[in-house]
Coordinates of C-alpha atoms and ligand atoms in Angstrom, one line a residue:
Chain A
M14 CA 0.0 0.0 -0.1
D15 CA 1.4 3.5 -1.1
I16 CA -1.1 6.2 0.4
L17 CA -3.9 5.5 2.9
I18 CA -6.3 8.4 3.7
V19 CA -8.4 7.7 6.9
L20 CA -11.9 9.4 6.9
E21 CA -12.7 11.1 10.1
N22 CA -15.7 10.2 11.3
K23 CA -17.8 13.3 12.4
S24 CA -20.8 11.4 14.4
G25 CA -21.6 9.2 11.5
S26 CA -20.4 11.5 8.4
I27 CA -17.2 12.3 6.8
H28 CA -15.2 15.3 8.3
R29 CA -14.7 18.1 5.2
M30 CA -11.1 18.1 5.9
S31 CA -10.7 14.4 5.1
L32 CA -11.8 14.9 1.7
E33 CA -9.6 17.8 1.3
A34 CA -6.7 15.2 2.3
L35 CA -8.2 12.7 -0.5
A36 CA -7.8 15.3 -2.9
A37 CA -4.0 15.5 -1.9
G38 CA -3.6 11.9 -1.6
Q39 CA -4.9 11.5 -5.4
K40 CA -2.9 14.2 -6.3
L41 CA 0.4 12.5 -5.0
A42 CA -0.8 9.2 -6.1
S43 CA -1.4 10.4 -9.9
E44 CA 2.0 12.5 -10.1
L45 CA 4.2 9.4 -8.8
N46 CA 1.7 6.3 -10.1
L47 CA 1.1 5.2 -6.3
S48 CA -1.7 3.4 -5.2
L49 CA -4.1 5.2 -3.0
S50 CA -6.7 3.4 -0.3
I51 CA -9.3 5.2 2.0
L52 CA -10.2 3.7 5.4
A53 CA -13.4 4.4 6.8
M54 CA -13.8 3.6 10.5
G55 CA -16.0 4.3 13.4
K56 CA -19.7 4.6 14.0
N57 CA -21.6 3.5 11.0
G58 CA -18.3 3.3 9.3
G59 CA -20.1 1.3 6.5
D60 CA -22.0 4.6 5.5
L61 CA -18.7 6.4 5.2
A62 CA -17.1 3.5 3.4
N63 CA -20.2 3.8 0.9
D64 CA -19.9 7.4 0.5
V65 CA -16.7 7.2 -1.0
S66 CA -17.1 4.3 -3.1
N67 CA -17.9 6.7 -6.0
F68 CA -14.1 8.0 -5.6
K69 CA -11.0 7.5 -7.3
A70 CA -9.3 5.0 -5.4
D71 CA -7.7 1.5 -5.4
E72 CA -9.5 -0.1 -2.7
I73 CA -11.6 0.6 0.3
L74 CA -11.1 -0.5 3.9
L75 CA -13.6 -0.4 6.4
L76 CA -12.6 -1.4 10.1
E77 CA -15.7 -1.9 12.5
N78 CA -15.0 -2.5 16.2
P79 CA -17.0 -0.9 18.8
I80 CA -14.3 0.1 20.9
L81 CA -13.9 2.7 18.0
D82 CA -17.3 3.7 17.7
N83 CA -16.5 6.9 20.3
Y84 CA -13.2 8.4 19.6
S85 CA -10.5 8.1 22.3
S86 CA -6.9 9.1 22.0
D87 CA -5.9 5.8 23.7
G88 CA -8.2 3.7 21.4
Y89 CA -7.3 5.5 18.3
S90 CA -3.3 5.8 18.7
F91 CA -3.6 2.0 19.3
A92 CA -5.8 1.4 16.5
F93 CA -3.9 3.3 14.3
T94 CA -0.6 1.6 15.0
S95 CA -1.8 -1.8 14.4
I96 CA -3.4 -0.8 11.3
L97 CA -0.1 0.9 9.9
G98 CA 1.6 -2.4 11.0
Q99 CA -0.4 -4.6 9.2
E100 CA -1.3 -2.4 6.0
K101 CA 2.4 -0.6 5.6
P102 CA 1.6 2.4 3.7
K103 CA 4.3 5.0 2.8
Y104 CA 2.1 7.9 3.5
L105 CA -0.5 8.2 5.8
F106 CA -2.9 11.7 5.0
M107 CA -5.5 13.3 7.3
G108 CA -6.9 16.9 8.3
H109 CA -5.1 18.5 10.6
T110 CA -8.0 18.7 12.7
Y111 CA -8.7 18.9 16.6
M112 CA -8.9 14.9 16.8
V113 CA -5.7 14.3 14.5
R114 CA -3.3 16.9 16.6
D115 CA -4.8 14.6 19.7
F116 CA -3.6 11.4 18.8
L117 CA -1.6 11.3 15.7
P118 CA 1.7 12.3 17.7
R119 CA 1.4 9.1 19.7
V120 CA 1.1 7.0 16.7
S121 CA 4.4 8.6 15.7
A122 CA 6.1 8.0 19.0
K123 CA 4.9 4.6 19.1
L124 CA 6.2 3.6 15.9
Q125 CA 9.1 6.0 15.8
I126 CA 8.1 7.4 12.4
P127 CA 7.9 11.3 11.5
F128 CA 4.4 13.3 11.6
I129 CA 4.7 16.6 9.5
S130 CA 1.8 18.3 10.7
D131 CA -0.3 21.4 9.6
V132 CA 0.9 21.0 5.8
I133 CA -0.3 23.9 3.3
Q134 CA 1.0 21.8 -0.2
F135 CA 3.5 19.5 -1.4
N136 CA 5.4 19.4 -4.6
V137 CA 7.3 16.5 -5.8
D138 CA 11.0 16.5 -6.5
N139 CA 13.3 13.7 -7.4
D140 CA 10.4 11.2 -6.8
A141 CA 9.2 12.4 -3.6
P142 CA 7.0 15.0 -2.1
V143 CA 8.5 17.6 -0.2
F144 CA 5.8 19.0 2.1
T145 CA 5.5 22.9 2.9
K146 CA 4.3 24.2 6.1
Q147 CA 3.8 27.7 7.8
V148 CA 6.4 28.9 10.3
F149 CA 6.7 31.6 12.5
N150 CA 3.2 32.2 12.7
A151 CA 2.4 32.2 9.2
K152 CA 5.3 34.6 8.3
L153 CA 7.6 32.2 6.4
A154 CA 7.1 28.9 4.8
A155 CA 9.6 25.6 5.6
D156 CA 9.8 22.8 3.1
I157 CA 10.0 19.6 4.8
V158 CA 11.1 16.1 3.7
S159 CA 10.9 12.9 5.3
N160 CA 13.4 10.5 6.2
S161 CA 11.3 7.7 7.2
H162 CA 12.2 4.1 6.1
G163 CA 8.5 3.2 7.2
T164 CA 5.3 5.2 7.0
T165 CA 5.0 9.4 7.0
L166 CA 2.3 10.6 8.8
V167 CA 1.1 14.0 7.2
S168 CA -1.5 16.7 8.3
F169 CA -2.9 19.1 5.8
Q170 CA -4.1 22.6 7.1
S171 CA -7.8 23.3 6.5
A172 CA -8.5 24.2 2.8
A173 CA -5.1 23.6 1.7
Y174 CA -6.5 21.0 -1.1
Q175 CA -10.3 21.4 -2.4
S176 CA -12.9 18.5 -1.7
D177 CA -14.3 19.4 -4.9
Q178 CA -11.2 18.4 -6.5
V179 CA -11.6 15.4 -5.5
E180 CA -11.7 13.0 -8.8
S181 CA -14.4 10.4 -8.8
G182 CA -14.1 6.8 -9.8
S183 CA -14.8 3.5 -8.2
A184 CA -13.4 1.2 -5.6
E185 CA -14.3 -2.3 -3.6
I186 CA -14.5 -2.3 -0.1
R187 CA -12.2 -4.4 1.8
T188 CA -13.2 -5.2 5.8
I189 CA -10.2 -5.3 7.8
S190 CA -10.0 -5.8 11.2
I191 CA -7.1 -5.7 14.3
D192 CA -7.0 -7.3 17.6
M193 CA -7.8 -4.7 20.4
D194 CA -9.9 -5.0 23.6
A195 CA -11.3 -2.4 25.4
S196 CA -8.7 -2.3 28.2
V197 CA -6.2 -0.3 25.9
I198 CA -8.4 2.5 27.1
K199 CA -7.2 4.3 30.4
T200 CA -9.3 7.4 30.2
Q201 CA -12.8 8.1 30.8
S202 CA -14.5 10.3 28.8
E203 CA -17.8 12.4 29.4
E204 CA -20.3 13.8 26.6
P205 CA -19.1 16.5 24.5
F206 CA -21.2 19.6 25.3
K207 CA -21.2 23.2 24.0
E208 CA -20.5 26.4 26.5
E209 CA -24.0 28.1 27.6
A210 CA -25.4 29.7 24.5
G211 CA -25.8 33.5 24.8
G212 CA -23.7 36.4 24.4
I213 CA -23.5 38.2 21.2
D214 CA -24.3 36.6 17.7
L215 CA -21.6 37.9 14.5
T216 CA -22.4 35.7 11.9
N217 CA -25.0 38.4 10.7
A218 CA -23.5 41.5 11.3
E219 CA -22.8 43.5 8.5
I220 CA -19.5 45.0 9.4
I221 CA -17.1 43.9 11.8
V222 CA -14.7 45.9 13.3
S223 CA -12.2 43.3 14.9
I224 CA -9.1 43.9 16.9
G225 CA -6.2 41.9 17.9
R226 CA -3.1 41.8 20.1
G227 CA -2.0 44.8 18.3
I228 CA -4.2 47.1 20.6
G229 CA -1.7 46.8 22.9
K230 CA -3.7 47.4 26.4
E231 CA -7.2 47.0 27.5
E232 CA -7.8 51.1 27.9
N233 CA -7.3 51.4 24.4
L234 CA -10.8 49.6 23.8
S235 CA -12.4 52.9 23.9
I236 CA -11.2 54.3 21.1
V237 CA -12.1 50.9 19.4
N238 CA -15.6 51.4 20.6
T239 CA -15.9 54.8 19.2
L240 CA -14.9 53.6 15.6
V241 CA -17.5 50.9 15.9
D242 CA -20.2 53.0 16.7
A243 CA -19.4 55.3 13.8
L244 CA -19.4 52.3 11.5
G245 CA -22.6 50.9 13.2
A246 CA -20.5 47.9 13.1
E247 CA -20.2 44.9 15.5
L248 CA -17.1 44.4 17.5
G249 CA -15.0 41.2 16.9
S250 CA -11.8 40.0 17.8
S251 CA -8.8 37.7 18.0
R252 CA -8.1 34.9 20.4
P253 CA -5.6 36.8 22.6
I254 CA -7.8 39.7 23.5
V255 CA -10.5 36.9 24.9
D256 CA -7.9 35.0 26.7
S257 CA -6.8 38.2 28.5
G258 CA -10.3 38.7 29.6
W259 CA -10.9 41.8 27.6
L260 CA -13.9 40.9 25.8
E261 CA -16.3 38.3 26.4
P262 CA -15.3 34.9 24.6
S263 CA -18.5 35.5 21.9
R264 CA -16.5 38.1 20.5
Q265 CA -13.9 35.8 19.4
I266 CA -13.6 34.8 15.5
G267 CA -11.9 31.8 14.4
S268 CA -11.4 28.1 14.5
S269 CA -12.6 27.9 18.2
G270 CA -14.8 31.2 18.0
Q271 CA -17.4 32.2 15.6
N272 CA -17.6 31.8 11.8
V273 CA -18.3 35.0 10.0
A274 CA -18.7 36.8 6.7
P275 CA -19.9 40.3 6.4
K276 CA -19.9 42.8 3.9
M277 CA -17.1 44.4 5.7
Y278 CA -14.2 43.0 8.1
L279 CA -12.1 45.5 9.4
A280 CA -8.7 43.7 10.9
L281 CA -6.9 45.9 13.4
G282 CA -3.8 44.8 14.5
I283 CA -4.5 41.1 13.8
S284 CA -1.6 39.1 12.6
G285 CA -3.3 36.6 10.5
A286 CA -2.7 33.3 11.9
I287 CA -4.8 30.4 9.9
Q288 CA -6.9 29.6 13.2
H289 CA -8.2 33.3 13.2
V290 CA -8.4 33.2 9.0
V291 CA -10.6 30.3 8.8
G292 CA -13.2 32.0 10.9
M293 CA -13.4 35.3 8.7
K294 CA -11.8 34.4 5.1
G295 CA -15.3 34.7 3.6
S296 CA -15.9 38.1 4.4
K297 CA -16.9 39.9 1.3
N298 CA -14.1 42.6 1.6
I299 CA -11.4 42.3 4.1
V300 CA -9.4 45.8 5.1
A301 CA -6.5 45.2 7.6
V302 CA -4.4 47.4 9.2
N303 CA -1.2 46.4 10.5
K304 CA 2.0 48.1 11.5
D305 CA 4.1 44.7 9.9
P306 CA 4.1 45.0 5.9
E307 CA 5.1 41.2 6.5
A308 CA 2.0 40.2 8.5
P309 CA -0.3 37.1 6.9
I310 CA -3.6 39.2 7.1
F311 CA -2.3 41.2 4.2
E312 CA -2.1 37.6 1.8
I313 CA -6.0 37.6 2.3
A314 CA -6.9 41.2 2.7
D315 CA -8.7 43.1 -0.3
Y316 CA -7.4 46.4 1.1
G317 CA -4.2 47.1 3.4
I318 CA -3.0 49.9 5.3
V319 CA 0.8 49.6 6.9
G320 CA 0.6 52.0 10.0
D321 CA -0.2 52.4 13.9
I322 CA -3.5 51.6 14.6
L323 CA -3.4 53.6 17.6
E324 CA -2.8 56.5 15.2
I325 CA -5.4 55.2 12.5
I326 CA -8.5 54.4 14.7
P327 CA -9.3 57.6 16.1
K328 CA -8.6 59.6 12.8
L329 CA -10.6 57.0 10.8
S330 CA -13.7 57.6 13.5
E331 CA -13.4 61.0 12.9
A332 CA -13.2 60.9 8.8
I333 CA -16.4 58.4 8.9
Q334 CA -18.2 60.9 10.9
A335 CA -17.4 63.6 8.8
A336 CA -18.1 61.2 5.8
K337 CA -21.5 60.6 7.1
N338 CA -22.6 64.0 7.7
Chain B
M30 CA 3.2 16.2 43.4
K31 CA 5.7 16.6 41.3
I32 CA 5.0 18.7 38.2
G33 CA 7.6 19.1 35.1
V34 CA 6.6 21.9 32.7
L35 CA 8.3 22.0 29.1
I36 CA 8.8 25.7 27.9
K37 CA 10.6 27.1 24.7
Q38 CA 12.2 30.3 23.6
V39 CA 10.7 31.7 20.5
P40 CA 10.9 35.1 18.3
G41 CA 8.7 37.6 20.2
G42 CA 5.8 38.9 18.3
D43 CA 7.4 42.4 17.2
S44 CA 11.0 40.6 16.3
P45 CA 12.2 41.1 12.7
L46 CA 12.3 37.9 11.1
R47 CA 14.7 37.4 8.3
V48 CA 15.4 34.5 6.3
S49 CA 19.1 33.4 6.7
S50 CA 21.1 33.6 3.5
D51 CA 21.4 30.0 3.1
H52 CA 17.7 29.5 3.7
S53 CA 18.3 27.0 6.3
W54 CA 16.2 28.7 9.1
I55 CA 15.9 32.4 10.0
D56 CA 18.8 35.0 11.0
E57 CA 18.6 35.5 14.6
T58 CA 21.0 37.8 15.2
S59 CA 18.8 40.8 15.9
V60 CA 15.6 38.6 17.1
N61 CA 14.2 39.0 20.6
F62 CA 13.3 35.7 22.2
E63 CA 10.3 35.1 24.8
T64 CA 8.6 32.4 26.1
N65 CA 6.3 30.6 23.8
E66 CA 2.8 32.0 24.5
S67 CA 0.6 28.5 25.7
D68 CA 3.8 27.5 27.9
S69 CA 3.4 30.8 29.8
Y70 CA -0.3 29.3 30.4
A71 CA 1.4 25.6 31.2
L72 CA 3.8 27.1 33.8
E73 CA 1.0 28.9 35.2
E74 CA -1.4 26.0 35.7
G75 CA 1.5 24.1 37.1
L76 CA 1.9 26.6 39.8
Q77 CA -1.6 27.0 40.4
L78 CA -1.9 23.1 41.0
R79 CA 1.3 22.9 43.6
E80 CA -0.3 25.8 45.6
K81 CA -4.0 24.2 45.2
K82 CA -2.3 20.9 46.5
G83 CA -0.1 22.8 49.3
E84 CA 2.7 20.8 48.4
G85 CA 5.2 19.4 45.6
E86 CA 7.5 21.0 43.3
V87 CA 7.4 22.6 39.6
V88 CA 10.4 21.6 37.6
V89 CA 10.9 23.8 34.6
I90 CA 12.4 22.1 31.3
S91 CA 13.6 23.4 28.4
M92 CA 16.1 22.7 25.5
G93 CA 17.9 26.0 23.3
P94 CA 21.1 27.7 23.2
D95 CA 22.4 29.2 26.4
G96 CA 21.7 33.0 26.8
R97 CA 18.5 33.4 25.4
T98 CA 17.2 30.0 27.1
Q99 CA 18.4 31.4 30.3
K100 CA 16.5 34.4 30.2
I101 CA 13.0 32.2 30.0
I102 CA 14.3 29.9 32.6
K103 CA 15.0 32.9 35.2
E104 CA 11.6 34.3 34.2
A105 CA 9.8 30.8 35.0
L106 CA 12.0 30.5 38.3
S107 CA 11.0 34.2 39.4
K108 CA 7.3 33.2 38.9
G109 CA 7.8 30.3 41.4
A110 CA 9.3 27.3 39.6
N111 CA 11.3 25.4 42.1
R112 CA 13.9 24.2 39.6
C113 CA 15.3 23.9 36.3
I114 CA 16.7 21.5 33.8
H115 CA 18.5 22.9 30.7
I116 CA 19.3 20.8 27.9
V117 CA 21.9 23.1 26.4
E118 CA 21.9 23.1 22.4
D119 CA 24.9 24.6 20.8
N120 CA 24.8 24.4 17.1
A121 CA 22.3 22.9 15.1
R122 CA 19.0 23.4 16.8
E123 CA 16.5 20.6 16.8
T124 CA 13.1 20.9 14.3
D125 CA 12.3 17.0 14.7
P126 CA 9.5 16.8 17.1
L127 CA 10.2 13.2 17.4
Q128 CA 13.7 13.7 18.1
T129 CA 13.1 16.6 20.3
A130 CA 11.0 14.1 22.3
I131 CA 13.2 11.4 22.8
I132 CA 15.6 14.0 24.3
F133 CA 13.4 15.1 26.6
A134 CA 12.2 11.5 27.6
K135 CA 16.1 10.3 28.1
A136 CA 16.5 13.4 30.4
L137 CA 13.4 13.0 32.5
K138 CA 12.9 9.4 32.8
N139 CA 14.3 9.2 36.4
E140 CA 12.4 12.3 37.4
R141 CA 8.8 10.1 37.7
F142 CA 6.8 13.4 37.4
D143 CA 3.2 12.8 38.2
L144 CA 2.3 15.7 35.6
I145 CA 3.9 16.9 32.9
L146 CA 2.5 20.1 31.2
S147 CA 3.4 21.7 27.9
G148 CA 1.8 24.4 25.4
L149 CA -0.1 23.1 22.8
Q150 CA 2.4 24.3 19.9
S151 CA 5.2 26.4 19.5
L152 CA 5.1 29.9 17.7
D153 CA 8.2 28.8 15.7
L154 CA 7.4 25.5 14.2
G155 CA 4.1 24.8 15.0
M156 CA 4.1 21.2 15.0
G157 CA 2.2 20.8 18.3
Q158 CA 3.5 17.6 19.0
T159 CA 6.6 17.3 21.3
G160 CA 4.4 17.4 24.9
V161 CA 2.2 14.5 23.3
I162 CA 5.2 12.2 21.7
L163 CA 7.0 12.4 25.4
G164 CA 3.7 11.6 27.1
E165 CA 3.7 8.4 25.2
L166 CA 7.4 7.8 25.6
L167 CA 7.2 7.8 29.0
G168 CA 4.0 5.6 29.0
M169 CA 1.8 8.4 30.9
S170 CA -1.7 9.0 30.0
I171 CA -2.5 12.1 27.7
A172 CA -4.8 14.7 27.1
T173 CA -4.2 17.8 24.7
L174 CA -5.8 21.0 24.1
V175 CA -6.6 21.4 27.9
M176 CA -9.0 24.5 29.2
A177 CA -9.5 23.6 32.9
T178 CA -7.9 20.9 35.4
E179 CA -9.5 19.6 38.6
L180 CA -6.9 17.3 40.6
T181 CA -7.9 14.4 42.7
N182 CA -5.7 11.7 44.4
E183 CA -4.8 9.4 41.5
S184 CA -6.4 11.2 38.7
I185 CA -6.6 14.4 36.8
R186 CA -10.1 15.7 35.2
V187 CA -9.4 17.7 32.3
K188 CA -11.8 20.0 30.0
R189 CA -10.6 19.4 26.5
E190 CA -11.0 22.0 23.6
L191 CA -12.9 20.1 20.7
E192 CA -13.9 21.5 17.3
S193 CA -16.4 24.5 16.7
G194 CA -17.2 25.6 20.2
W195 CA -17.6 22.1 21.6
F196 CA -15.9 21.1 24.8
Q197 CA -15.4 17.7 26.6
W198 CA -14.4 16.6 30.2
V199 CA -11.8 13.6 30.6
T200 CA -10.7 11.8 33.4
L201 CA -7.1 10.5 33.1
P202 CA -5.0 8.1 35.6
L203 CA -1.9 9.7 37.1
P204 CA 0.9 10.1 36.1
A205 CA -0.8 12.2 32.9
C206 CA 1.1 14.3 30.2
L207 CA -1.5 17.5 29.0
S208 CA -0.8 20.2 26.4
I209 CA -2.2 23.7 27.4
Q210 CA -4.3 25.8 25.4
S211 CA -3.9 29.5 25.6
G212 CA -6.9 31.3 27.8
L213 CA -7.2 28.6 31.0
N214 CA -5.8 30.9 33.2
Q215 CA -4.1 34.6 33.6
P216 CA -0.4 34.1 34.1
R217 CA 1.3 35.9 36.6
Y218 CA 3.9 38.5 36.4
P219 CA 7.2 37.5 38.5
S220 CA 7.1 39.4 41.8
L221 CA 10.2 41.2 43.1
K222 CA 10.7 38.6 45.9
G223 CA 10.4 35.9 43.1
I224 CA 13.3 37.7 41.1
M225 CA 15.7 37.7 44.2
G226 CA 14.6 33.9 45.3
A227 CA 15.2 33.0 41.8
K228 CA 18.6 33.4 41.6
K229 CA 19.7 30.6 44.5
K230 CA 17.3 28.1 42.6
E231 CA 19.2 25.2 40.8
I232 CA 19.4 25.0 37.3
K233 CA 20.8 21.8 36.0
P234 CA 22.4 21.9 32.9
L235 CA 22.3 18.7 30.5
S236 CA 24.1 18.5 26.8
K237 CA 21.9 17.9 24.2
S238 CA 24.6 15.8 22.4
E239 CA 24.8 13.4 25.1
L240 CA 21.1 12.7 24.4
F241 CA 21.0 13.0 20.8
D242 CA 20.6 9.4 18.9
G243 CA 21.8 11.2 15.8
N244 CA 18.1 10.2 14.1
E245 CA 16.3 13.2 12.5
H246 CA 13.0 11.6 11.3
Q247 CA 11.9 14.9 9.4
S248 CA 14.5 17.5 8.1
I249 CA 13.7 21.1 6.8
T250 CA 15.4 21.6 3.6
R251 CA 14.6 25.4 3.0
V252 CA 12.9 28.3 4.6
Y253 CA 11.4 31.1 2.6
S254 CA 9.2 34.1 2.4
I255 CA 5.6 33.1 1.2
Q256 CA 4.3 34.5 -2.3
K257 CA 1.3 36.6 -2.2
A258 CA -1.5 34.8 -4.1
K259 CA -4.4 37.3 -3.6
Q260 CA -4.3 41.1 -5.2
T261 CA -4.5 43.2 -2.1
E262 CA -4.8 47.0 -2.8
M263 CA -2.1 48.4 -0.2
I264 CA -3.2 52.1 0.5
S265 CA -0.3 54.2 0.5
G266 CA 0.7 57.8 1.7
D267 CA 0.8 59.4 4.9
V268 CA -1.7 58.8 7.5
N269 CA -4.3 61.4 6.2
Q270 CA -4.0 60.2 2.7
Q271 CA -4.2 56.6 3.5
I272 CA -7.5 57.4 5.8
S273 CA -9.1 59.5 3.2
R274 CA -8.5 56.7 0.6
L275 CA -9.9 54.3 3.1
V276 CA -13.1 56.2 3.5
D277 CA -13.4 56.4 -0.2
V278 CA -13.2 52.9 -0.9
M279 CA -15.7 52.3 2.1
K280 CA -17.7 54.6 0.6
T281 CA -17.6 54.1 -3.2
E282 CA -16.5 50.1 -3.3
I283 CA -17.6 48.4 -0.5
K284 CA -20.9 50.7 -0.3
V285 CA -21.1 50.4 3.9
L286 CA -21.1 54.3 4.4
Ligands
LIG420 C1 -6.3 24.8 18.3 C2 -6.1 26.5 18.2 C3 -7.1 27.4 18.1 C4 -7.3 28.7 18.1 N1 -8.6 29.3 17.7 C5 -8.3 30.8 17.5 C6 -9.7 31.4 17.3 O1 -10.5 30.8 17.3 N2 -9.4 32.8 17.0 C7 -8.2 33.5 16.7 O2 -8.1 34.7 16.6 N3 -6.8 32.7 17.3 C8 -7.0 31.4 17.4 N4 -5.9 30.7 18.0 C9 -4.6 31.6 18.3 C10 -3.8 31.9 16.9 O3 -3.1 30.8 16.4 C11 -3.4 33.2 17.1 O4 -2.3 32.8 18.1 C12 -4.0 34.3 17.5 O5 -5.1 34.6 16.0 C13 -2.9 35.6 17.3 O6 -3.7 36.7 17.6 P1 -3.7 38.2 17.0 O7 -3.2 38.3 15.7 O8 -4.5 39.1 17.6 O9 -2.1 38.6 17.8 P2 -0.5 38.4 17.3 O10 -0.4 37.1 16.1 O11 0.3 39.1 18.5 O12 -0.5 39.8 16.2 C14 -0.8 41.1 16.5 C15 -0.4 42.0 15.3 O13 -0.6 43.1 15.5 C16 0.2 44.1 14.9 N5 0.6 45.3 15.6 C17 0.9 45.2 17.0 N6 1.1 46.7 17.2 C18 0.5 47.3 16.2 C19 0.1 48.7 16.2 N7 0.2 49.6 17.0 N8 -0.8 49.1 15.0 C20 -1.0 48.0 14.0 N9 -0.7 46.8 14.4 C21 -0.1 46.5 15.2 C22 1.7 43.1 15.0 O14 2.4 43.7 13.5 C23 1.1 41.5 14.7 O15 0.9 41.3 13.3 C24 -5.9 29.6 18.1 C25 -4.7 28.6 18.2 C26 -5.0 27.0 18.3 C27 -3.5 26.5 18.3

């Protein structure tokens, strides 16, 4: 087996990022003429296997084991170690999801094989893939190669490859099994829950003024509020502002906050880390102000200003007031 | 209760980041290093757990070149960590998380920690693996993305952050290794008394080369600037010109005024 894609089971359906990993796997398979297998597991794994049976792959594997119906780090790291030992793929591709962050490093440890995580693309060089990942908070990129004699584990950043690029085809389902009993699970997991609803819903806002760590101090929030009022906007923020306790959690935008797509998103002193960007990149117009011309937020902005927000915010509020009168 | 906390020095947010001339890493000459953000939260959690328990010690462990690693170690000791283990790295820096964790595992195996805490990922490489791999190598129970902790005698109950605003409580038997997500506490500042007291605390140096087994499982071949994909209109001029153009854009192009 050359490339193995494992589908992340999101309560009985396929995680979007697993299909993105599949698109990446199909690309590598065609460039290097490698075989590709897809594995479905977890609750109703059979449905997941059927869902991918129209995709281009050499085979689909189905692993049904009640111990794996609910995710646990202990269970999954054990199961993956067995599967990789049996099937011996050269590459395992998955999405860089919360679940993968949680258990896949353990498989790297158990099998002493590399895990190249949060990859944004690969290029083939000398018949081997070179993986690219963002480093230094997305300000730079690094090319990484695997030195593994066994499997190389790879996880792809959200939207690195597109799920609508998955090629169709057909493949047979092969059932596999592993030797495993419930005693491998040493931890006790309770039911997942959402924090008390309430707070502000930013998803319908037309205009969002969003602040990041560049605001410097809590006292500086007052100038931002003036701008928010002038624009009739909602106030949002990056995670560090909420972590510091300056704004309530519902104002946070990003992978662990809200997902927004306003007509205008004004990012003030936000660097543009991927976990923030996934929550706002769907905005119709992104305006970014940052003192660092290299800040990654400018990669996705429609309009950018390099400057000091502490100087720009008050002047902008005045100019907007004037323009409205 | 014996608690180990892994901390790493990374470039501070305002540091200039320039690729080194051979493209192997960044040019570190004018970089100001500080403690990785989530590691500060991990340290604070360790200190709070020790304080709640009313006994025990917090041992900080860091690998890196002398000067800048000493700086973050001293800060941790000033905040209240009891002692430190410094794995001194003189030449090539370790960029393979599996190798890093193997080095840590060798350095720590006789410490027998009840808990090891680490930040969930470093700002430089952002692999998000070292703490988790270390826990596995030491045979500890493991949880990641921890947002709250409740310690009992033989176990620890932790609140884990899941995707899209979901959370989950998980109970782990001790010894346990946790990766800490930013925001679960408010990290303290060193007190004057802490700073004075830190001078007397133990910093045990270990040499990385004696712990390194020579295997690099993955290697960085090139570091470079990312090419811009999107067409961005960069609004230039002095501040007043920038603002009048921006207001014009809001009025006539985005149409929100
Ligand atoms: C699992 C996980 C989940 C996460 N979830 C989220 C999430 O949901 N939302 C989120 O936002 N983050 C999230 N993060 C954190 C994320 O990785 C970044 O750390 C965070 O987004 C950075 O916030 P920031 O841009 O405000 O701060 P920084 O990255 O510190 O950037 C501050 C910016 O302000 C600029 N600046 C400083 N001073 C000024 C000034 N005076 N004028 C103009 N510009 C200035 C700087 O140049 C810099 O670009 C998550 C991380 C992880 C690992």
